[in-house]
Amino acid sequence: MLKGKTALVTGSTSGIGLGIAKALAAKGANIVLNGFGDHAGPHAEVAAHGTQVAYHGADMSRPDEIQAMMSFAAEKFGRVDILVNNAGIQHVARVENFPIEKWDAILAINLSSAFHATRLALPAMQKANWGRVINIASVHGLVGSAEKSAYVAAKHGIVGLTKVTALENATSGVTCNAICPGWVLTPLVQKQVDAKAQALGLSNEDATKLLLGEKEPSMQFTTPQELGELAVFFCSAAGNNVRGVAWNMDGAWAAQ
Ligand code: NAD
């Protein structure tokens, strides 16, 4: 289905980004991976699907490095057909205690990076009259939670960016949509489970149940694989006229 297409997934050395990269590779897309930490392991996992895989280590808080990554992808594969803006970080503190440098980093990595990658990817997509921009927002793009001011602001912002990008390209073959996961058990969330376990003296299992019970009625984590399949749907022909949506996969979190 995606043979001959190239997908660039930011923050794809781990968690949701890696799950989406694998799902798109399984449908035949060439993949550009990005992110920190070990990239040889993720590279091998994605390449197992038989497509071409490249890696660029751009720091998504740096517009110059994002530009270098987009040029690298264009040189390697011709253009980026599918852009998944996924890189993200979290920090938890009340507004009055929120460290300024954490606010700036979250806004840069979780929101501005998507603007930069999108503005650089769009011209080639528009020329080809086919493209998919998929923004990994969060249920926190739809509702708030205490102590997550920067994250919630960035995620509401990326939902807004999604709508405007969709509108500006609405008469073309370029679509833009957001995915809004609830809890997904990745390193980003395990840190929040660990913090709860430590603060309340709970086991990992009890802290996990508490975390899910506070917000997610299904009491189940969404998986990177499930999110990957939603990204595949957005890339399919059936997704041709799905534009500007913020689609939650959140175990009914936002339905409350
Ligand atoms: P993760 O920590 O497993 O992965 C984050 C990825 O982003 C990693 O590959 C990391 O190296 C990369 N990254 C971080 N800072 C970067 C930077 N400056 N430059 C380049 N890469 C950088 O986290 P995850 O849970 O898979 O989160 C992925 C996305 O999904 C984030 O945008 C997050 O907000 C969103 N999300 C996660 C959940 C969840 O429950 N885990 C829920 C909703 C939304």
mmCIF file of C-alpha atoms and ligand atoms in Angstrom:
data_model
loop_
_atom_site.group_PDB
_atom_site.id
_atom_site.type_symbol
_atom_site.label_atom_id
_atom_site.label_comp_id
_atom_site.label_asym_id
_atom_site.label_seq_id
_atom_site.Cartn_x
_atom_site.Cartn_y
_atom_site.Cartn_z
ATOM 1 C CA MET A 1 0.000 0.000 0.000
ATOM 2 C CA LEU A 2 2.815 2.465 0.801
ATOM 3 C CA LYS A 3 5.515 0.996 -1.448
ATOM 4 C CA GLY A 4 7.648 3.783 -2.946
ATOM 5 C CA LYS A 5 6.539 6.287 -0.282
ATOM 6 C CA THR A 6 8.857 7.697 2.377
ATOM 7 C CA ALA A 7 7.783 8.334 5.960
ATOM 8 C CA LEU A 8 9.783 10.442 8.390
ATOM 9 C CA VAL A 9 8.831 9.807 12.017
ATOM 10 C CA THR A 10 10.315 12.149 14.622
ATOM 11 C CA GLY A 11 11.180 10.658 18.004
ATOM 12 C CA SER A 12 11.045 7.139 16.603
ATOM 13 C CA THR A 13 13.859 5.473 18.562
ATOM 14 C CA SER A 14 11.307 4.591 21.261
ATOM 15 C CA GLY A 15 7.668 4.121 22.188
ATOM 16 C CA ILE A 16 4.873 5.397 19.961
ATOM 17 C CA GLY A 17 7.142 6.729 17.202
ATOM 18 C CA LEU A 18 8.855 3.361 16.828
ATOM 19 C CA GLY A 19 5.457 1.598 16.761
ATOM 20 C CA ILE A 20 4.252 3.916 14.006
ATOM 21 C CA ALA A 21 7.498 3.539 12.017
ATOM 22 C CA LYS A 22 7.124 -0.253 12.141
ATOM 23 C CA ALA A 23 3.451 -0.137 11.078
ATOM 24 C CA LEU A 24 4.255 2.127 8.096
ATOM 25 C CA ALA A 25 7.270 -0.028 7.129
ATOM 26 C CA ALA A 26 5.020 -3.109 7.271
ATOM 27 C CA LYS A 27 2.940 -1.453 4.539
ATOM 28 C CA GLY A 28 6.062 -0.879 2.417
ATOM 29 C CA ALA A 29 7.116 2.701 3.233
ATOM 30 C CA ASN A 30 10.782 3.637 3.446
ATOM 31 C CA ILE A 31 11.460 5.134 6.861
ATOM 32 C CA VAL A 32 13.580 7.959 8.232
ATOM 33 C CA LEU A 33 14.059 7.438 11.950
ATOM 34 C CA ASN A 34 14.923 10.211 14.388
ATOM 35 C CA GLY A 35 15.431 10.447 18.137
ATOM 36 C CA PHE A 36 17.961 10.087 20.916
ATOM 37 C CA GLY A 37 19.537 6.994 22.470
ATOM 38 C CA ASP A 38 20.242 3.695 20.747
ATOM 39 C CA HIS A 39 19.186 3.778 17.118
ATOM 40 C CA ALA A 40 20.794 0.547 15.881
ATOM 41 C CA GLY A 41 18.125 -1.608 17.613
ATOM 42 C CA PRO A 42 15.140 0.396 16.290
ATOM 43 C CA HIS A 43 16.812 0.528 12.848
ATOM 44 C CA ALA A 44 16.994 -3.289 12.775
ATOM 45 C CA GLU A 45 13.383 -3.678 13.990
ATOM 46 C CA VAL A 46 12.069 -1.421 11.219
ATOM 47 C CA ALA A 47 14.376 -2.810 8.515
ATOM 48 C CA ALA A 48 13.053 -6.315 9.317
ATOM 49 C CA HIS A 49 10.007 -5.302 7.248
ATOM 50 C CA GLY A 50 12.213 -5.228 4.139
ATOM 51 C CA THR A 51 12.076 -1.507 3.406
ATOM 52 C CA GLN A 52 14.901 1.023 3.344
ATOM 53 C CA VAL A 53 15.651 2.729 6.641
ATOM 54 C CA ALA A 54 17.778 5.798 7.376
ATOM 55 C CA TYR A 55 18.443 7.657 10.623
ATOM 56 C CA HIS A 56 19.030 11.325 11.400
ATOM 57 C CA GLY A 57 19.758 12.436 14.957
ATOM 58 C CA ALA A 58 18.386 15.997 14.748
ATOM 59 C CA ASP A 59 17.551 17.574 18.084
ATOM 60 C CA MET A 60 13.924 18.567 17.527
ATOM 61 C CA SER A 61 14.312 21.628 19.750
ATOM 62 C CA ARG A 62 16.676 23.108 17.131
ATOM 63 C CA PRO A 63 15.197 24.551 13.882
ATOM 64 C CA ASP A 64 18.618 24.376 12.140
ATOM 65 C CA GLU A 65 18.912 20.650 12.908
ATOM 66 C CA ILE A 66 15.320 20.024 11.757
ATOM 67 C CA GLN A 67 16.198 21.710 8.465
ATOM 68 C CA ALA A 68 19.289 19.499 8.120
ATOM 69 C CA MET A 69 17.147 16.392 8.768
ATOM 70 C CA MET A 70 14.566 17.368 6.145
ATOM 71 C CA SER A 71 17.352 18.003 3.578
ATOM 72 C CA PHE A 72 18.922 14.642 4.481
ATOM 73 C CA ALA A 73 15.580 12.850 3.907
ATOM 74 C CA ALA A 74 15.046 14.591 0.553
ATOM 75 C CA GLU A 75 18.571 13.730 -0.598
ATOM 76 C CA LYS A 76 18.216 10.115 0.492
ATOM 77 C CA PHE A 77 14.694 9.336 -0.766
ATOM 78 C CA GLY A 78 13.625 12.230 -3.042
ATOM 79 C CA ARG A 79 10.992 13.642 -0.708
ATOM 80 C CA VAL A 80 9.046 12.978 2.474
ATOM 81 C CA ASP A 81 5.519 11.768 1.609
ATOM 82 C CA ILE A 82 4.410 11.042 5.171
ATOM 83 C CA LEU A 83 5.532 13.196 8.071
ATOM 84 C CA VAL A 84 4.752 11.985 11.576
ATOM 85 C CA ASN A 85 5.425 14.690 14.153
ATOM 86 C CA ASN A 86 5.821 12.564 17.253
ATOM 87 C CA ALA A 87 8.861 13.654 19.323
ATOM 88 C CA GLY A 88 7.796 14.796 22.749
ATOM 89 C CA ILE A 89 8.775 15.156 26.389
ATOM 90 C CA GLN A 90 6.882 15.707 29.637
ATOM 91 C CA HIS A 91 7.471 17.548 32.897
ATOM 92 C CA VAL A 92 5.081 17.646 35.816
ATOM 93 C CA ALA A 93 4.804 20.646 38.190
ATOM 94 C CA ARG A 94 2.247 23.266 39.207
ATOM 95 C CA VAL A 95 2.254 26.468 37.126
ATOM 96 C CA GLU A 96 3.799 28.553 39.919
ATOM 97 C CA ASN A 97 6.664 26.063 40.265
ATOM 98 C CA PHE A 98 7.112 25.167 36.588
ATOM 99 C CA PRO A 99 10.793 25.584 35.603
ATOM 100 C CA ILE A 100 11.069 28.115 32.769
ATOM 101 C CA GLU A 101 13.605 26.013 30.876
ATOM 102 C CA LYS A 102 11.231 23.013 30.979
ATOM 103 C CA TRP A 103 8.378 25.173 29.631
ATOM 104 C CA ASP A 104 10.586 26.372 26.776
ATOM 105 C CA ALA A 105 11.845 22.860 25.980
ATOM 106 C CA ILE A 106 8.339 21.321 25.949
ATOM 107 C CA LEU A 107 6.975 24.067 23.692
ATOM 108 C CA ALA A 108 9.978 23.693 21.357
ATOM 109 C CA ILE A 109 9.981 19.876 21.139
ATOM 110 C CA ASN A 110 6.244 19.101 21.400
ATOM 111 C CA LEU A 111 4.923 22.008 19.297
ATOM 112 C CA SER A 112 7.387 24.217 17.386
ATOM 113 C CA SER A 113 9.242 21.194 15.968
ATOM 114 C CA ALA A 114 6.009 20.125 14.223
ATOM 115 C CA PHE A 115 5.651 23.594 12.684
ATOM 116 C CA HIS A 116 9.242 23.501 11.392
ATOM 117 C CA ALA A 117 9.107 19.956 9.996
ATOM 118 C CA THR A 118 5.692 20.597 8.434
ATOM 119 C CA ARG A 119 6.636 23.893 6.773
ATOM 120 C CA LEU A 120 9.696 22.188 5.268
ATOM 121 C CA ALA A 121 7.827 19.044 4.137
ATOM 122 C CA LEU A 122 4.769 20.720 2.585
ATOM 123 C CA PRO A 123 6.192 22.174 -0.669
ATOM 124 C CA ALA A 124 7.253 18.744 -2.028
ATOM 125 C CA MET A 125 3.960 17.168 -0.925
ATOM 126 C CA GLN A 126 1.999 19.950 -2.627
ATOM 127 C CA LYS A 127 4.051 19.528 -5.812
ATOM 128 C CA ALA A 128 3.329 15.771 -5.812
ATOM 129 C CA ASN A 129 -0.319 16.434 -4.875
ATOM 130 C CA TRP A 130 -0.093 13.703 -2.229
ATOM 131 C CA GLY A 131 1.042 13.893 1.347
ATOM 132 C CA ARG A 132 0.148 12.979 4.889
ATOM 133 C CA VAL A 133 1.037 15.014 7.966
ATOM 134 C CA ILE A 134 0.173 13.112 11.140
ATOM 135 C CA ASN A 135 0.627 14.957 14.409
ATOM 136 C CA ILE A 136 0.878 12.908 17.582
ATOM 137 C CA ALA A 137 -0.999 15.148 19.973
ATOM 138 C CA SER A 138 -2.574 13.569 23.063
ATOM 139 C CA VAL A 139 -5.857 13.427 24.905
ATOM 140 C CA HIS A 140 -4.164 16.456 26.520
ATOM 141 C CA GLY A 141 -4.765 18.221 23.211
ATOM 142 C CA LEU A 142 -8.480 17.989 24.075
ATOM 143 C CA VAL A 143 -8.660 18.238 27.879
ATOM 144 C CA GLY A 144 -6.345 19.390 30.671
ATOM 145 C CA SER A 145 -4.764 17.707 33.686
ATOM 146 C CA ALA A 146 -3.251 19.442 36.710
ATOM 147 C CA GLU A 147 0.532 19.940 36.759
ATOM 148 C CA LYS A 148 0.922 19.572 32.972
ATOM 149 C CA SER A 149 0.625 23.201 31.847
ATOM 150 C CA ALA A 150 3.358 23.180 29.201
ATOM 151 C CA TYR A 151 2.368 19.773 27.833
ATOM 152 C CA VAL A 152 -1.352 20.621 27.668
ATOM 153 C CA ALA A 153 -0.601 24.005 26.068
ATOM 154 C CA ALA A 154 1.694 22.394 23.470
ATOM 155 C CA LYS A 155 -0.790 19.599 22.714
ATOM 156 C CA HIS A 156 -3.753 21.985 22.350
ATOM 157 C CA GLY A 157 -1.435 24.008 20.094
ATOM 158 C CA ILE A 158 -0.609 21.054 17.861
ATOM 159 C CA VAL A 159 -4.325 20.296 17.465
ATOM 160 C CA GLY A 160 -4.737 23.896 16.271
ATOM 161 C CA LEU A 161 -1.766 23.585 13.903
ATOM 162 C CA THR A 162 -3.361 20.379 12.559
ATOM 163 C CA LYS A 163 -6.617 22.169 11.710
ATOM 164 C CA VAL A 164 -4.886 25.079 9.953
ATOM 165 C CA THR A 165 -2.572 22.781 7.959
ATOM 166 C CA ALA A 166 -5.587 20.702 6.916
ATOM 167 C CA LEU A 167 -7.545 23.800 5.865
ATOM 168 C CA GLU A 168 -4.721 25.331 3.859
ATOM 169 C CA ASN A 169 -4.340 22.084 1.854
ATOM 170 C CA ALA A 170 -7.996 21.047 1.761
ATOM 171 C CA THR A 171 -8.370 21.114 -2.040
ATOM 172 C CA SER A 172 -5.216 19.049 -2.565
ATOM 173 C CA GLY A 173 -4.095 15.474 -1.963
ATOM 174 C CA VAL A 174 -2.278 16.577 1.181
ATOM 175 C CA THR A 175 -4.075 15.818 4.458
ATOM 176 C CA CYS A 176 -3.196 16.647 8.034
ATOM 177 C CA ASN A 177 -4.670 14.946 11.098
ATOM 178 C CA ALA A 178 -3.847 14.484 14.767
ATOM 179 C CA ILE A 179 -3.861 11.355 16.900
ATOM 180 C CA CYS A 180 -4.745 11.840 20.565
ATOM 181 C CA PRO A 181 -3.675 8.857 22.689
ATOM 182 C CA GLY A 182 -4.614 8.356 26.304
ATOM 183 C CA TRP A 183 -2.105 6.400 28.405
ATOM 184 C CA VAL A 184 0.433 4.358 26.407
ATOM 185 C CA LEU A 185 2.987 2.394 28.445
ATOM 186 C CA THR A 186 6.207 3.908 27.076
ATOM 187 C CA PRO A 187 9.267 5.261 28.952
ATOM 188 C CA LEU A 188 7.503 8.676 29.072
ATOM 189 C CA VAL A 189 4.622 7.179 31.098
ATOM 190 C CA GLN A 190 6.672 4.639 33.075
ATOM 191 C CA LYS A 191 8.444 7.654 34.645
ATOM 192 C CA GLN A 192 5.038 8.906 35.856
ATOM 193 C CA VAL A 193 4.179 5.439 37.241
ATOM 194 C CA ASP A 194 7.565 5.347 39.029
ATOM 195 C CA ALA A 195 6.963 8.808 40.529
ATOM 196 C CA LYS A 196 3.558 7.684 41.871
ATOM 197 C CA ALA A 197 4.990 4.429 43.236
ATOM 198 C CA GLN A 198 7.721 6.331 45.046
ATOM 199 C CA ALA A 199 5.539 9.161 46.358
ATOM 200 C CA LEU A 200 2.833 6.816 47.705
ATOM 201 C CA GLY A 201 4.970 3.786 48.597
ATOM 202 C CA LEU A 202 3.141 1.553 46.090
ATOM 203 C CA SER A 203 4.217 -1.415 43.977
ATOM 204 C CA ASN A 204 4.606 -0.860 40.227
ATOM 205 C CA GLU A 205 1.360 -2.820 39.683
ATOM 206 C CA ASP A 206 -0.681 -0.745 42.167
ATOM 207 C CA ALA A 207 0.785 2.546 40.892
ATOM 208 C CA THR A 208 -0.126 1.515 37.326
ATOM 209 C CA LYS A 209 -3.723 0.704 38.374
ATOM 210 C CA LEU A 210 -3.985 4.055 40.166
ATOM 211 C CA LEU A 211 -2.662 5.945 37.146
ATOM 212 C CA LEU A 212 -5.132 4.256 34.780
ATOM 213 C CA GLY A 213 -8.042 4.501 37.238
ATOM 214 C CA GLU A 214 -7.661 8.264 37.652
ATOM 215 C CA LYS A 215 -8.227 8.995 33.956
ATOM 216 C CA GLU A 216 -8.801 6.057 31.609
ATOM 217 C CA PRO A 217 -12.180 4.267 32.045
ATOM 218 C CA SER A 218 -11.096 1.253 29.958
ATOM 219 C CA MET A 219 -8.310 0.569 32.522
ATOM 220 C CA GLN A 220 -6.166 -0.441 29.535
ATOM 221 C CA PHE A 221 -3.162 1.134 27.890
ATOM 222 C CA THR A 222 -3.400 1.963 24.196
ATOM 223 C CA THR A 223 -0.454 0.297 22.406
ATOM 224 C CA PRO A 224 2.059 1.745 19.922
ATOM 225 C CA GLN A 225 0.881 -0.971 17.484
ATOM 226 C CA GLU A 226 -2.738 0.241 17.670
ATOM 227 C CA LEU A 227 -1.604 3.820 17.109
ATOM 228 C CA GLY A 228 0.499 2.618 14.162
ATOM 229 C CA GLU A 229 -2.602 1.091 12.570
ATOM 230 C CA LEU A 230 -4.479 4.404 12.916
ATOM 231 C CA ALA A 231 -1.563 6.155 11.176
ATOM 232 C CA VAL A 232 -1.763 3.534 8.408
ATOM 233 C CA PHE A 233 -5.476 4.312 8.012
ATOM 234 C CA PHE A 234 -4.751 8.044 7.618
ATOM 235 C CA CYS A 235 -2.292 7.086 4.837
ATOM 236 C CA SER A 236 -4.782 4.824 3.047
ATOM 237 C CA ALA A 237 -7.078 5.802 0.183
ATOM 238 C CA ALA A 238 -9.991 5.642 2.656
ATOM 239 C CA GLY A 239 -8.295 8.514 4.483
ATOM 240 C CA ASN A 240 -8.236 10.801 1.427
ATOM 241 C CA ASN A 241 -10.916 13.113 2.805
ATOM 242 C CA VAL A 242 -10.207 12.760 6.506
ATOM 243 C CA ARG A 243 -8.897 16.262 7.218
ATOM 244 C CA GLY A 244 -8.178 18.238 10.356
ATOM 245 C CA VAL A 245 -9.441 15.683 12.846
ATOM 246 C CA ALA A 246 -8.090 15.114 16.343
ATOM 247 C CA TRP A 247 -8.825 11.417 16.763
ATOM 248 C CA ASN A 248 -8.610 10.115 20.284
ATOM 249 C CA MET A 249 -7.591 6.555 21.143
ATOM 250 C CA ASP A 250 -7.927 7.019 24.855
ATOM 251 C CA GLY A 251 -10.090 4.314 26.454
ATOM 252 C CA ALA A 252 -12.947 6.869 26.777
ATOM 253 C CA TRP A 253 -10.802 9.356 28.773
ATOM 254 C CA ALA A 254 -12.167 12.412 26.906
ATOM 255 C CA ALA A 255 -15.740 11.045 26.877
ATOM 256 C CA GLN A 256 -16.118 11.831 30.609
HETATM 257 P P1 NAD B 1 9.116 8.094 24.530
HETATM 258 O O1 NAD B 1 9.844 8.805 25.628
HETATM 259 O O2 NAD B 1 9.046 6.603 24.524
HETATM 260 O O3 NAD B 1 9.677 8.555 23.107
HETATM 261 C C1 NAD B 1 9.961 9.885 22.830
HETATM 262 C C2 NAD B 1 10.822 9.930 21.604
HETATM 263 O O4 NAD B 1 11.126 11.310 21.331
HETATM 264 C C3 NAD B 1 12.164 9.220 21.771
HETATM 265 O O5 NAD B 1 12.543 8.614 20.561
HETATM 266 C C4 NAD B 1 13.121 10.360 22.125
HETATM 267 O O6 NAD B 1 14.477 10.094 21.797
HETATM 268 C C5 NAD B 1 12.540 11.438 21.237
HETATM 269 N N1 NAD B 1 12.936 12.787 21.630
HETATM 270 C C6 NAD B 1 12.784 13.402 22.835
HETATM 271 N N2 NAD B 1 13.319 14.635 22.769
HETATM 272 C C7 NAD B 1 13.807 14.787 21.518
HETATM 273 C C8 NAD B 1 14.483 15.834 20.850
HETATM 274 N N3 NAD B 1 14.779 16.992 21.461
HETATM 275 N N4 NAD B 1 14.856 15.642 19.562
HETATM 276 C C9 NAD B 1 14.600 14.473 18.939
HETATM 277 N N5 NAD B 1 13.951 13.448 19.509
HETATM 278 C C10 NAD B 1 13.567 13.618 20.790
HETATM 279 O O7 NAD B 1 7.656 8.752 24.546
HETATM 280 P P2 NAD B 1 6.270 8.314 23.877
HETATM 281 O O8 NAD B 1 5.341 8.037 24.999
HETATM 282 O O9 NAD B 1 6.464 7.316 22.810
HETATM 283 O O10 NAD B 1 5.823 9.723 23.263
HETATM 284 C C11 NAD B 1 5.796 9.988 21.886
HETATM 285 C C12 NAD B 1 4.765 11.075 21.610
HETATM 286 O O11 NAD B 1 3.470 10.604 21.999
HETATM 287 C C13 NAD B 1 5.000 12.357 22.404
HETATM 288 O O12 NAD B 1 4.708 13.473 21.602
HETATM 289 C C14 NAD B 1 4.007 12.252 23.535
HETATM 290 O O13 NAD B 1 3.620 13.505 24.024
HETATM 291 C C15 NAD B 1 2.859 11.553 22.837
HETATM 292 N N6 NAD B 1 1.921 10.888 23.740
HETATM 293 C C16 NAD B 1 2.334 9.911 24.579
HETATM 294 C C17 NAD B 1 1.407 9.302 25.419
HETATM 295 C C18 NAD B 1 1.761 8.208 26.352
HETATM 296 O O14 NAD B 1 0.922 7.824 27.179
HETATM 297 N N7 NAD B 1 2.956 7.638 26.298
HETATM 298 C C19 NAD B 1 0.073 9.721 25.385
HETATM 299 C C20 NAD B 1 -0.298 10.730 24.531
HETATM 300 C C21 NAD B 1 0.631 11.302 23.704
#
